[in-house]
XYZ file of C-alpha atoms in Angstrom:
129
model
C -26.318 12.897 -63.982
C -23.058 13.934 -62.563
C -24.959 15.375 -59.830
C -27.067 11.600 -58.914
C -23.714 10.794 -58.835
C -22.632 13.519 -55.879
C -25.660 12.501 -54.051
C -24.987 9.064 -54.307
C -21.225 9.711 -52.964
C -22.893 12.038 -50.158
C -24.742 9.723 -49.217
C -23.098 7.022 -49.080
C -20.079 9.362 -46.473
C -23.337 10.159 -44.617
C -23.466 6.089 -44.053
C -19.984 5.346 -42.921
C -20.589 8.377 -40.636
C -23.227 6.899 -38.972
C -21.611 3.435 -39.317
C -18.920 5.215 -37.416
C -20.344 6.797 -35.108
C -22.044 4.004 -33.484
C -19.225 2.103 -32.867
C -17.732 4.929 -31.500
C -20.858 5.198 -29.440
C -20.272 1.874 -28.105
C -17.005 2.210 -27.331
C -17.826 5.176 -25.477
C -20.831 3.708 -23.845
C -18.291 0.641 -22.552
C -15.564 2.456 -21.401
C -18.363 4.764 -18.908
C -19.011 1.535 -17.105
C -15.456 0.359 -16.950
C -14.388 3.750 -15.192
C -17.912 3.724 -13.270
C -17.102 0.240 -12.614
C -13.377 0.843 -11.509
C -14.323 4.704 -8.820
C -16.859 2.210 -7.231
C -15.496 2.720 -2.687
C -16.316 -1.238 -2.339
C -13.319 -1.874 -5.714
C -11.338 1.005 -5.488
C -10.820 -0.187 -1.532
C -10.241 -3.846 -2.239
C -7.598 -2.713 -4.808
C -5.661 -0.137 -2.281
C -5.554 -3.431 -0.158
C -4.709 -5.671 -3.175
C -1.406 -3.596 -3.232
C -0.460 -2.891 0.091
C -0.213 -7.489 0.005
C 1.840 -6.766 -2.666
C 4.665 -4.527 -2.342
C 6.927 -6.840 0.021
C 8.507 -3.056 1.653
C 5.076 -1.591 2.822
C 4.749 -5.036 4.493
C 8.377 -4.595 6.052
C 7.469 -0.770 7.472
C 4.206 -1.647 8.851
C 5.228 -4.720 11.101
C 8.829 -2.583 11.516
C 6.864 0.543 12.684
C 4.485 -1.773 15.115
C 7.492 -3.772 17.162
C 8.907 0.137 16.875
C 6.302 1.249 18.783
C 6.216 -2.404 20.932
C 9.290 -1.897 21.891
C 8.385 2.182 23.036
C 5.458 0.987 24.981
C 7.754 -1.855 27.169
C 11.090 0.425 27.689
C 8.808 2.589 28.785
C 6.471 0.238 31.383
C 10.152 -0.940 32.882
C 11.097 3.005 32.883
C 7.977 4.438 35.398
C 6.021 0.661 36.756
C 4.665 1.530 38.956
C 5.701 5.245 40.479
C 4.207 7.389 40.326
C 6.419 9.975 39.733
C 6.916 12.792 37.712
C 10.271 12.874 36.685
C 10.145 9.127 35.473
C 7.172 9.273 33.595
C 9.127 11.708 31.978
C 11.849 9.667 31.177
C 10.041 6.875 30.673
C 7.730 8.927 27.497
C 11.724 10.284 26.549
C 13.696 6.569 26.658
C 9.935 4.907 24.330
C 10.287 7.958 22.186
C 13.374 7.382 21.680
C 13.377 3.709 21.251
C 10.391 3.823 19.380
C 11.643 5.805 16.819
C 15.418 3.966 16.836
C 13.108 0.390 16.156
C 11.478 1.576 13.039
C 14.102 3.462 12.004
C 16.773 0.798 11.963
C 15.061 -2.536 11.853
C 17.365 -4.460 9.594
C 20.584 -3.207 12.364
C 18.222 -4.545 15.257
C 17.681 -8.252 13.533
C 21.238 -8.428 13.635
C 21.731 -6.947 16.988
C 19.131 -9.580 17.709
C 20.930 -12.741 15.450
C 24.591 -12.114 16.856
C 23.476 -12.124 20.430
C 21.401 -15.243 19.812
C 24.018 -17.154 17.535
C 27.159 -16.585 20.759
C 25.617 -16.465 23.967
C 21.844 -17.917 23.891
C 22.714 -21.057 21.091
C 26.373 -21.373 23.857
C 24.196 -22.509 26.076
C 20.718 -24.897 25.072
C 24.438 -27.430 23.678
C 26.304 -27.051 26.993
C 22.332 -28.105 29.042
């Protein structure tokens, strides 16, 4: 009799383990599908773009760099003009690098200076007109 009860308990344990195995197998398949979908190139690109759009610091940094590059380029064009002189070209290149780095690294300072100039000089002239 005792053999029979041990045999029944063993069968019940095996059935419980088979149910647990099927459940864990289903969980593993779901996790695999989720991971597979997550690491598709389209989904990676989409999530990266969403992170960039959600990060105000990164957007501000990109804007500051773009403004720095534009002002550096304009300052170079102002210095060089249509001159073919090699010294002017070198001076223009150095000025471009300096202005680009300064504007890109200190956008808040440049913004404050621009607001000061507008408030004290340009606004007064417009009020007189």
